[in-house]
Short mmCIF file of C-alpha atoms in Angstrom, two decimals:
data_model
loop_
_atom_site.label_atom_id
_atom_site.label_comp_id
_atom_site.label_asym_id
_atom_site.label_seq_id
_atom_site.Cartn_x
_atom_site.Cartn_y
_atom_site.Cartn_z
CA MET T 82 0.00 0.00 0.00
CA ALA T 83 1.25 3.49 -0.87
CA THR T 84 1.35 6.59 1.30
CA LEU T 85 0.01 9.80 -0.18
CA HIS T 86 1.78 12.80 1.35
CA GLY T 87 0.16 16.14 0.62
CA THR T 88 1.16 19.73 1.24
CA ILE T 89 -1.37 22.56 1.04
CA VAL T 90 -0.17 26.10 0.32
CA ASP T 91 -1.62 29.52 -0.40
CA ALA T 92 -1.11 30.32 -4.08
CA ALA T 93 -0.17 33.95 -3.39
CA THR T 94 2.29 33.42 -0.53
CA ASN T 95 3.34 29.77 -1.03
CA GLU T 96 2.94 29.42 2.74
CA PRO T 97 1.29 26.31 4.23
CA ILE T 98 -2.38 26.77 5.18
CA ASP T 99 -4.87 24.53 6.94
CA ALA T 100 -7.83 23.21 4.98
CA LYS T 101 -10.25 20.32 4.71
CA VAL T 102 -9.33 17.39 2.48
CA HIS T 103 -11.27 14.65 0.70
CA VAL T 104 -9.23 11.70 -0.54
CA LEU T 105 -11.02 9.25 -2.80
CA GLY T 106 -8.95 6.12 -3.26
CA PRO T 107 -8.65 3.97 -6.39
CA THR T 108 -11.45 1.67 -5.23
CA GLY T 109 -13.85 4.56 -4.52
CA GLY T 110 -13.55 4.76 -0.73
CA PHE T 111 -12.96 7.85 1.41
CA HIS T 112 -9.55 7.72 3.10
CA HIS T 113 -8.40 9.79 6.08
CA PRO T 114 -5.57 9.70 8.61
CA ALA T 115 -6.24 7.78 11.81
CA GLY T 116 -7.52 10.09 14.50
CA ALA T 117 -8.16 13.00 12.13
CA LEU T 118 -10.96 15.45 12.86
CA LEU T 119 -13.71 14.84 10.33
CA LYS T 120 -16.18 17.27 8.82
CA ARG T 121 -19.69 17.24 10.28
CA GLY T 122 -22.85 17.61 8.26
CA PRO T 123 -24.15 16.41 4.90
CA GLY T 124 -22.43 16.16 1.57
CA THR T 125 -18.84 15.27 0.74
CA PRO T 126 -16.82 13.84 3.66
CA PHE T 127 -13.60 15.68 4.58
CA PHE T 128 -10.86 15.53 7.18
CA PHE T 129 -9.03 18.59 8.48
CA ALA T 130 -5.33 19.09 7.76
CA ASP T 131 -2.93 21.66 9.21
CA GLY T 132 -1.07 22.20 5.94
CA GLN T 133 0.15 18.63 5.50
CA PHE T 134 -1.43 15.19 5.50
CA GLU T 135 -0.55 11.53 5.00
CA VAL T 136 -3.07 8.92 3.89
CA ASN T 137 -2.59 5.26 3.04
CA VAL T 138 -4.16 4.40 -0.31
CA GLY T 139 -4.08 1.57 -2.82
CA ARG T 140 -2.41 1.42 -6.20
CA GLY T 141 -4.08 3.41 -8.96
CA ARG T 142 -5.66 6.80 -9.47
CA THR T 143 -6.47 8.75 -6.31
CA ASP T 144 -8.57 11.93 -6.36
CA VAL T 145 -7.89 14.70 -3.86
CA LEU T 146 -10.28 17.61 -3.23
CA VAL T 147 -9.16 20.44 -0.94
CA GLU T 148 -11.32 23.31 0.35
CA ARG T 149 -10.75 26.25 2.66
CA GLY T 150 -13.85 28.25 3.59
CA THR T 151 -15.68 29.93 0.74
CA GLU T 152 -13.12 32.57 -0.21
CA TYR T 153 -10.66 30.09 -1.74
CA ARG T 154 -11.36 28.15 -4.91
CA PRO T 155 -11.71 24.42 -4.21
CA ARG T 156 -8.90 22.46 -5.87
CA ARG T 157 -9.15 18.94 -7.22
CA VAL T 158 -6.11 16.93 -8.35
CA THR T 159 -5.57 13.35 -9.45
CA VAL T 160 -2.49 11.41 -8.31
CA GLU T 161 -1.19 8.12 -9.70
CA THR T 162 -0.31 6.23 -6.54
CA PRO T 163 2.18 3.34 -6.73
CA GLU T 164 1.93 -0.14 -5.27
CA ALA T 165 4.23 0.90 -2.42
CA GLY T 166 6.24 3.90 -1.33
CA VAL T 167 5.33 7.57 -1.06
CA ALA T 168 3.51 9.74 -3.59
CA GLU T 169 4.03 13.45 -3.07
CA VAL T 170 1.51 16.11 -4.06
CA GLU T 171 1.46 19.85 -3.48
CA ILE T 172 -1.93 21.53 -3.70
CA SER T 173 -2.02 25.28 -4.18
CA LEU T 174 -5.22 27.12 -3.21
CA GLU T 175 -6.10 30.39 -4.91
CA ARG T 176 -8.04 33.02 -2.98
CA TRP T 177 -10.70 34.53 -5.26
CA HIS T 178 -12.33 36.88 -2.73
CA HIS T 179 -10.79 39.48 -0.39
CA PRO T 180 -13.79 40.98 1.44
CA GLN T 181 -11.77 42.64 4.18
CA ALA T 182 -10.27 44.98 1.57
CA SER T 183 -13.74 46.57 1.38
CA ASN T 184 -14.39 46.31 5.13
CA TRP T 185 -16.63 43.23 4.84
CA TYR T 186 -16.09 40.66 7.59
CA PRO T 187 -17.68 37.16 7.66
CA GLY T 188 -19.13 35.58 10.78
CA ASN T 189 -21.16 32.65 12.04
CA THR T 190 -23.74 33.63 14.67
CA HIS T 191 -25.01 30.16 15.63
CA ILE T 192 -22.78 27.19 16.52
CA HIS T 193 -22.99 24.39 19.10
CA TYR T 194 -21.02 21.21 19.73
CA ASP T 195 -23.12 18.34 21.05
CA GLU T 196 -22.53 15.90 23.89
CA LYS T 197 -20.90 13.38 21.52
CA GLU T 198 -18.06 15.75 20.61
CA THR T 199 -14.92 14.62 22.48
CA ARG T 200 -12.49 17.20 21.06
CA PRO T 201 -14.30 20.56 21.19
CA ASP T 202 -11.16 22.67 21.68
CA GLU T 203 -9.51 21.21 18.59
CA ARG T 204 -12.67 21.50 16.53
CA LEU T 205 -13.23 25.07 17.60
CA GLY T 206 -9.73 26.07 16.56
CA VAL T 207 -10.10 24.28 13.22
CA ASP T 208 -13.54 25.74 12.50
CA CYS T 209 -12.43 29.29 13.19
CA SER T 210 -9.33 28.97 11.02
CA VAL T 211 -10.41 26.83 8.06
CA GLU T 212 -13.72 28.66 7.57
CA GLY T 213 -11.98 32.04 7.59
CA TYR T 214 -14.43 33.73 9.97
CA ASN T 215 -13.66 37.07 11.55
CA VAL T 216 -16.42 36.48 14.12
CA THR T 217 -17.38 33.08 15.54
CA CYS T 218 -20.27 32.86 18.01
CA VAL T 219 -20.70 29.64 19.99
CA SER T 220 -23.85 29.42 22.08
CA VAL T 221 -24.60 27.75 25.38
CA LEU T 222 -27.89 25.85 25.36
CA ASP T 223 -29.90 23.71 27.75
CA ARG T 224 -31.90 20.67 26.73
CA ARG T 225 -32.77 18.43 29.68
CA GLN T 226 -29.29 18.97 31.14
CA LEU T 227 -27.51 17.08 28.35
CA PRO T 228 -23.75 17.72 28.66
CA TYR T 229 -23.20 19.59 25.40
CA ALA T 230 -19.47 19.91 24.77
CA SER T 231 -19.63 23.64 24.04
CA ASN T 232 -21.40 24.36 27.33
CA LYS T 233 -18.07 24.10 29.14
CA TYR T 234 -16.92 27.48 27.83
CA PRO T 235 -17.51 30.59 29.96
CA ILE T 236 -19.79 33.35 28.67
CA GLY T 237 -17.98 36.17 26.89
CA VAL T 238 -15.09 36.67 24.46
CA MET T 239 -12.51 33.86 24.66
CA ASN T 240 -9.03 35.34 24.52
CA GLU T 241 -7.50 31.93 23.71
CA PHE T 242 -9.07 32.01 20.23
CA THR T 243 -9.28 35.79 19.74
CA THR T 244 -6.79 37.84 17.72
CA ALA T 245 -6.73 41.24 16.06
CA HIS T 246 -8.57 39.71 13.09
CA HIS T 247 -10.82 37.17 14.75
CA VAL T 248 -13.22 37.22 17.72
CA LEU T 249 -14.62 34.13 19.40
CA ASP T 250 -17.65 34.97 21.53
CA ILE T 251 -19.48 32.52 23.78
CA GLY T 252 -23.12 33.55 23.91
CA GLU T 253 -26.43 31.82 24.49
CA GLU T 254 -29.35 30.27 22.69
CA ASN T 255 -32.43 31.09 24.77
CA ARG T 256 -35.32 28.84 23.84
CA HIS T 257 -38.70 27.25 24.45
CA TYR T 258 -40.63 24.31 23.10
CA GLY T 259 -44.35 24.18 23.79
CA GLU T 260 -46.76 21.29 23.60
CA LYS T 261 -49.06 21.51 20.55
CA SER T 262 -47.97 25.11 20.04
CA PRO T 263 -48.76 27.18 16.93
CA TRP T 264 -45.95 27.42 14.35
CA GLY T 265 -43.92 24.77 16.20
CA PHE T 266 -41.00 25.47 18.55
CA GLY T 267 -43.33 27.01 21.16
CA TYR T 268 -42.22 30.58 21.79
CA GLY T 269 -39.15 29.98 19.60
CA HIS T 270 -35.37 30.44 19.86
CA VAL T 271 -33.21 33.57 20.15
CA MET T 272 -29.45 34.06 20.14
CA PHE T 273 -27.68 36.38 22.59
CA LEU T 274 -24.28 37.66 21.48
CA ASN T 275 -21.86 39.95 23.32
CA ILE T 276 -23.29 39.23 26.77
CA ARG T 277 -21.31 39.22 30.01
CA ASN T 278 -23.50 36.89 32.05
CA LEU T 279 -25.78 33.94 31.37
CA VAL T 280 -29.42 34.97 30.97
CA GLN T 281 -31.63 32.63 33.00
CA PRO T 282 -33.54 30.56 32.31
CA VAL T 283 -31.67 29.36 29.24
CA SER T 284 -34.64 27.11 28.44
CA ARG T 285 -38.14 26.77 29.77
CA GLY T 286 -41.07 24.36 29.43
CA HIS T 287 -41.47 20.71 30.38
CA ILE T 288 -40.42 19.46 26.96
CA LEU T 289 -36.98 21.07 27.22
CA THR T 290 -36.22 21.05 30.93
CA ALA T 291 -38.15 19.26 33.69
CA GLN T 292 -41.56 17.59 33.89
CA PHE T 293 -43.24 20.44 35.76
CA ASP T 294 -41.24 23.36 34.38
CA PRO T 295 -43.59 26.18 33.31
CA ASP T 296 -43.81 27.89 29.93
CA TYR T 297 -42.42 30.98 31.63
CA PRO T 298 -40.84 33.48 31.31
CA PRO T 299 -41.42 34.42 27.66
CA LEU T 300 -38.35 35.01 25.50
CA CYS T 301 -38.95 38.77 25.36
CA PHE T 302 -38.20 39.10 29.06
CA CYS T 303 -34.82 37.45 28.54
CA CYS T 304 -34.18 39.60 25.46
CA ASP T 305 -34.52 42.62 27.75
CA ASP T 306 -31.97 41.12 30.15
CA ALA T 307 -29.52 40.53 27.28
CA ARG T 308 -30.02 44.06 25.98
CA ASP T 309 -29.36 45.45 29.47
CA GLN T 310 -25.92 43.82 29.24
CA GLY T 311 -25.26 45.47 25.88
CA GLY T 312 -26.00 42.22 24.09
CA LEU T 313 -27.09 41.63 20.50
CA VAL T 314 -30.37 39.73 20.09
CA ILE T 315 -30.96 37.63 16.95
CA TRP T 316 -34.03 35.52 16.24
CA CYS T 317 -32.89 32.14 14.97
CA HIS T 318 -34.27 29.04 13.29
CA ASN T 319 -35.86 30.82 10.36
CA GLY T 320 -38.57 32.65 12.29
CA ARG T 321 -40.30 29.57 13.65
CA GLY T 322 -41.89 30.09 17.04
CA MET T 323 -45.06 31.93 18.00
CA GLU T 324 -43.23 34.74 19.85
CA ALA T 325 -41.30 35.89 16.76
CA PRO T 326 -43.87 38.52 15.65
CA VAL T 327 -44.25 39.72 19.25
CA ALA T 328 -40.50 40.18 19.72
CA ALA T 329 -40.22 41.93 16.35
CA ALA T 330 -43.20 44.22 16.93
CA LEU T 331 -42.02 45.28 20.39
CA GLY T 332 -38.48 46.05 19.19
CA LYS T 333 -36.73 43.23 21.05
CA LEU T 334 -34.66 42.01 18.07
CA ASP T 335 -31.53 43.35 16.39
CA ALA T 336 -31.41 40.88 13.48
CA PHE T 337 -33.04 37.77 12.03
CA ASN T 338 -31.17 34.55 11.28
CA LEU T 339 -32.07 33.19 7.85
CA PHE T 340 -30.88 30.04 6.10
CA ASP T 341 -30.13 28.76 9.62
CA PRO T 342 -28.68 26.27 8.78
CA PHE T 343 -30.92 25.47 5.80
CA TRP T 344 -33.19 27.65 3.66
CA MET T 345 -36.81 27.14 4.71
CA ASP T 346 -40.26 28.49 3.90
CA PRO T 347 -40.43 30.90 6.88
CA GLU T 348 -37.75 33.05 5.25
CA TYR T 349 -40.33 34.09 2.72
CA ASP T 350 -43.52 33.65 4.74
CA LEU T 351 -42.36 35.45 7.87
CA TRP T 352 -39.30 37.61 7.27
CA TYR T 353 -40.76 39.32 4.21
CA LYS T 354 -44.08 39.86 5.99
CA LEU T 355 -42.34 41.33 9.03
CA LEU T 356 -40.36 43.65 6.76
CA ASN T 357 -43.60 44.71 5.05
CA CYS T 358 -44.98 45.59 8.48
CA GLY T 359 -42.06 47.96 9.00
CA MET T 360 -39.98 45.71 11.26
CA ARG T 361 -36.34 46.52 10.52
CA LEU T 362 -34.66 43.16 10.82
CA PRO T 363 -31.22 42.80 9.19
CA ALA T 364 -30.27 39.41 7.78
CA SER T 365 -27.90 37.16 9.72
CA THR T 366 -27.13 33.42 9.60
CA GLY T 367 -25.35 30.54 11.26
CA THR T 368 -24.74 26.82 10.92
CA ASP T 369 -26.28 25.54 14.20
CA TRP T 370 -24.76 22.10 14.89
CA PHE T 371 -21.02 22.30 14.20
CA VAL T 372 -20.17 23.92 10.89
CA CYS T 373 -22.69 21.81 9.00
CA SER T 374 -23.09 24.19 6.05
CA ASN T 375 -21.16 26.98 4.34
CA ASN T 376 -23.51 29.65 5.72
CA ARG T 377 -21.98 32.94 6.80
CA VAL T 378 -23.08 36.51 7.31
CA TYR T 379 -20.90 39.31 5.97
CA VAL T 380 -21.02 42.58 7.90
CA GLN T 381 -19.55 45.83 6.61
CA VAL T 382 -17.92 48.07 9.21
CA GLU T 383 -17.19 51.79 8.97
CA GLU T 384 -13.79 51.64 10.64
CA GLU T 385 -11.08 49.15 11.51
CA PHE T 386 -12.34 45.72 12.43
CA SER T 387 -13.44 45.16 16.00
CA TYR T 388 -16.26 43.19 17.55
CA ALA T 389 -18.00 46.41 18.55
CA ALA T 390 -17.78 47.73 14.98
CA TRP T 391 -19.03 44.41 13.59
CA ILE T 392 -22.04 44.43 15.92
CA ASP T 393 -22.75 48.05 14.99
CA GLY T 394 -22.72 47.11 11.30
CA MET T 395 -25.11 44.23 12.00
CA LYS T 396 -27.55 46.51 13.83
CA LYS T 397 -27.43 49.03 10.96
CA GLY T 398 -28.29 46.33 8.41
CA ARG T 399 -25.05 46.43 6.44
CA THR T 400 -25.15 42.67 5.92
CA TYR T 401 -25.73 39.87 3.48
CA VAL T 402 -26.02 36.11 4.03
CA THR T 403 -24.47 33.56 1.70
CA ASN T 404 -23.05 30.10 1.30
CA GLY T 405 -20.56 31.30 -1.29
CA PRO T 406 -21.38 34.24 -3.58
CA ALA T 407 -20.48 37.79 -2.59
CA VAL T 408 -23.21 40.35 -3.28
CA ASP T 409 -23.67 44.07 -2.72
CA MET T 410 -26.40 46.53 -3.58
CA THR T 411 -26.80 50.28 -3.78
CA VAL T 412 -30.09 52.15 -4.14
CA ASN T 413 -29.76 55.70 -5.43
CA GLY T 414 -26.12 55.36 -4.47
CA ALA T 415 -26.87 54.43 -0.84
CA GLY T 416 -25.56 51.23 0.71
CA LEU T 417 -27.32 48.35 2.43
CA GLY T 418 -29.36 49.28 5.50
CA SER T 419 -29.82 52.89 4.43
CA THR T 420 -33.12 54.78 4.57
CA LEU T 421 -34.02 56.95 1.58
CA ILE T 422 -36.49 59.83 1.95
CA LEU T 423 -38.69 60.19 -1.14
CA ASP T 424 -41.25 62.92 -0.45
CA GLY T 425 -44.38 61.81 -2.25
CA GLY T 426 -42.52 59.06 -4.13
CA GLY T 427 -39.85 58.79 -6.79
CA ARG T 428 -37.59 56.42 -8.68
CA LEU T 429 -35.09 54.00 -7.24
CA GLU T 430 -31.94 53.26 -9.19
CA VAL T 431 -30.85 49.82 -8.01
CA GLU T 432 -27.40 48.39 -8.74
CA VAL T 433 -26.47 44.85 -7.70
CA THR T 434 -22.91 43.58 -8.03
CA PHE T 435 -21.72 40.04 -7.40
CA ASP T 436 -18.68 37.79 -7.48
CA SER T 437 -18.73 34.06 -7.04
CA HIS T 438 -16.61 30.95 -7.44
CA TYR T 439 -19.71 28.95 -8.36
CA PRO T 440 -21.70 30.21 -11.37
CA VAL T 441 -24.69 32.43 -10.60
CA VAL T 442 -27.69 31.74 -12.83
CA ALA T 443 -29.98 34.58 -11.70
CA ALA T 444 -29.88 37.85 -9.81
CA GLU T 445 -33.15 39.21 -8.45
CA VAL T 446 -34.26 42.51 -6.99
CA VAL T 447 -37.01 42.08 -4.39
CA ALA T 448 -39.23 45.00 -3.33
CA ASP T 449 -41.80 44.57 -0.56
CA GLY T 450 -41.52 40.78 -0.90
CA ALA T 451 -42.08 40.62 -4.68
CA VAL T 452 -39.48 40.11 -7.40
CA VAL T 453 -39.50 43.33 -9.44
CA HIS T 454 -36.50 42.55 -11.63
CA ARG T 455 -34.77 39.31 -12.56
CA GLN T 456 -31.75 38.90 -14.77
CA GLY T 457 -30.92 35.35 -15.75
CA PHE T 458 -27.56 34.00 -16.83
CA PRO T 459 -28.34 30.74 -18.67
CA GLY T 460 -24.68 29.78 -18.94
CA GLY T 461 -23.87 30.94 -15.43
CA GLU T 462 -21.78 33.99 -14.53
CA ARG T 463 -19.11 34.33 -11.85
CA ALA T 464 -19.20 38.13 -11.72
CA GLY T 465 -21.59 40.77 -12.90
CA THR T 466 -23.55 43.95 -12.39
CA VAL T 467 -27.32 44.18 -12.63
CA ARG T 468 -29.12 47.52 -12.83
CA CYS T 469 -32.79 48.34 -12.79
CA GLU T 470 -35.18 51.16 -11.96
CA VAL T 471 -38.01 50.68 -9.47
CA GLY T 472 -40.90 53.07 -8.98
CA ALA T 473 -41.77 53.99 -5.39
CA ASP T 474 -44.94 55.77 -4.29
CA ARG T 475 -45.32 54.07 -0.89
CA ASP T 476 -42.99 53.24 1.99
CA GLY T 477 -41.12 50.01 1.50
CA TRP T 478 -37.88 48.12 1.18
CA VAL T 479 -35.71 46.62 -1.52
CA ALA T 480 -33.14 43.80 -1.35
CA ALA T 481 -31.14 41.60 -3.72
CA ARG T 482 -30.71 37.85 -3.91
CA LEU T 483 -28.69 35.43 -6.04
CA TRP T 484 -29.33 31.89 -7.21
CA GLY T 485 -27.04 29.20 -8.55
CA ASP T 486 -27.66 25.71 -9.92
CA ALA T 487 -24.37 24.39 -8.53
CA ARG T 488 -24.27 22.62 -5.17
CA ASP T 489 -21.48 23.11 -2.67
CA SER T 490 -19.76 20.30 -0.78
CA PHE T 491 -22.57 20.32 1.81
CA ASP T 492 -25.02 19.60 -1.05
CA GLN T 493 -26.64 23.03 -0.61
CA ALA T 494 -27.65 25.09 -3.65
CA VAL T 495 -25.66 28.31 -4.11
CA TYR T 496 -27.49 31.30 -2.67
CA ALA T 497 -27.08 34.81 -1.26
CA HIS T 498 -29.47 37.48 0.08
CA THR T 499 -28.83 41.05 1.22
CA SER T 500 -30.44 42.94 4.06
CA PRO T 501 -33.00 45.53 2.95
CA THR T 502 -32.53 49.15 2.06
CA TRP T 503 -35.55 51.20 3.16
CA PHE T 504 -37.40 54.07 1.51
CA THR T 505 -40.18 56.30 2.82
CA CYS T 506 -42.75 58.10 0.69
CA GLY T 507 -45.37 59.04 3.28
CA ARG T 508 -47.79 56.18 2.50
CA PRO T 509 -47.70 52.62 3.91
CA PRO T 510 -47.13 49.62 1.59
CA GLU T 511 -50.19 48.10 -0.05
CA ALA T 512 -49.34 44.68 1.38
CA ARG T 513 -49.12 45.92 4.95
CA PRO T 514 -52.79 45.40 5.98
CA ASP T 515 -52.84 41.83 4.66
CA ASP T 516 -49.51 40.96 6.31
CA ALA T 517 -50.61 42.60 9.58
CA ARG T 518 -53.80 40.51 9.44
CA PHE T 519 -51.68 37.37 9.01
CA PHE T 520 -49.89 38.13 12.26
CA LEU T 521 -53.10 39.14 14.03
CA ASP T 522 -54.61 35.77 13.19
CA SER T 523 -51.49 33.92 14.32
CA LEU T 524 -51.36 35.86 17.59
CA ASP T 525 -55.02 35.12 18.27
CA GLU T 526 -54.14 31.45 17.89
CA SER T 527 -51.19 31.91 20.25
CA LEU T 528 -53.41 33.60 22.83
CA ARG T 529 -55.74 30.61 22.71
CA TRP T 530 -52.73 28.38 23.32
CA ILE T 531 -51.69 30.48 26.32
CA ASP T 532 -55.19 30.22 27.79
CA SER T 533 -55.82 26.52 27.19
CA VAL T 534 -52.53 24.62 26.72
CA GLY T 535 -49.66 26.61 28.23
CA ARG T 536 -48.35 25.46 31.60
CA TYR T 537 -47.78 28.09 34.28
CA ASP T 538 -47.08 28.01 38.01
CA THR T 539 -49.49 30.84 38.78
CA ASP T 540 -52.29 32.79 37.15
CA GLY T 541 -49.98 35.80 37.39
CA GLN T 542 -47.44 34.15 35.09
CA ARG T 543 -50.14 33.29 32.57
CA GLU T 544 -51.45 36.86 32.66
CA GLU T 545 -47.94 38.31 32.10
CA VAL T 546 -47.48 36.17 29.00
CA ARG T 547 -50.99 36.96 27.81
CA ASP T 548 -50.34 40.69 28.29
CA LEU T 549 -47.09 40.49 26.31
CA PHE T 550 -48.81 38.83 23.35
CA ARG T 551 -51.67 41.34 23.54
CA ARG T 552 -49.18 44.22 23.33
CA GLY T 553 -47.60 42.63 20.28
CA ARG T 554 -51.04 42.17 18.79
CA GLU T 555 -51.86 45.85 19.30
CA VAL T 556 -48.90 46.82 17.13
CA PHE T 557 -50.18 44.77 14.20
CA ALA T 558 -53.76 45.94 14.81
CA GLY T 559 -52.47 49.50 14.47
CA LEU T 560 -51.14 48.68 11.00
#
């Protein structure tokens, strides 16, 4: 049996770099070094390498695929391996995207390691480095006291993994499941970033914690506690959970995790409707369990990189989510997250630019939840500019999204979506009454759940939750 010895280098510097490696032997099997950390999640299997690797393979043709995050082009080579001895291969990775040159910094706002992970410190170091994040947020969570590996880390920024160009923050996923609850997930799940202390309870309800644990307190109360610490609050899991419209309406949220970790219907059904109701919710994303997808959120900062500047950019909506393509948009020359004042209405000049390793087959401009311009690229394009003009006579928002037919190594279709840019004309959007009615109906259903199904220790607890949902309902009724 032969030994395949590989070296991985950066094409620009010729310096060794860590990466993830897939070795397909002559007989079609995946080969990896003994004891290597393996990729988690669907799609192509990989092991992680620190710049070099050795794998035992049979005689014949061996295929090697090497990836590093989404900003390097994947590289595939074929090696003729002998019957015995050592076959040497050097694999040079070319970086196609340099977002930091334009003050864009990628992050992952939603990661956990489960109780089966025996090497969390190693995996955390590998994930941060190979994925090329500038911000990595790992979240404590509580599910019936299972010993999740990432729960061992203390809340706050971890200096061990933090440098001038990368921040590792240990935050929290605050959550609730409810029996037979509308929308599923009970109240829902929220992420707390940049907190100093754990917000209790981390979880509530008998399904998540203990047999007689009440469905109390609601998530909004804990959002307030996180905000009091200077924390960032992000709704996660694609908007599922009956408290999502309440938290959005009452201003408890700073951003909204989409594509988290997979694209789902609520992105369209809920996020767009909330935007139409005037809820300013920038786009964010994460991968949830391990790094089980290529999802990342890019945030543009106004100054040198720091965690505070990154959070400020998130709150201002200077973001886009992607699993590969880079996208930007200006509206009348203004960047993402801006608000344009159009007294009585006007015209919007929209310009969308993109770059991508994988071919993009369509770029779309979305206004108030509807596609108002689509430019297709039947042969696929890796870079381009799309321009269109959109009429505006009512308040609203506009965003851009990209599609690709290619699938990445997690078997996910190529995709990207910007946060909205807002415009005001002095008249509410036509869709607002219908979307407000959608949330009114859903909140009425939630109130019935609180009255008849929810478990509480006292009538006072039930009334506090009922009052919270009523206040959220009043906002939508006013629309």
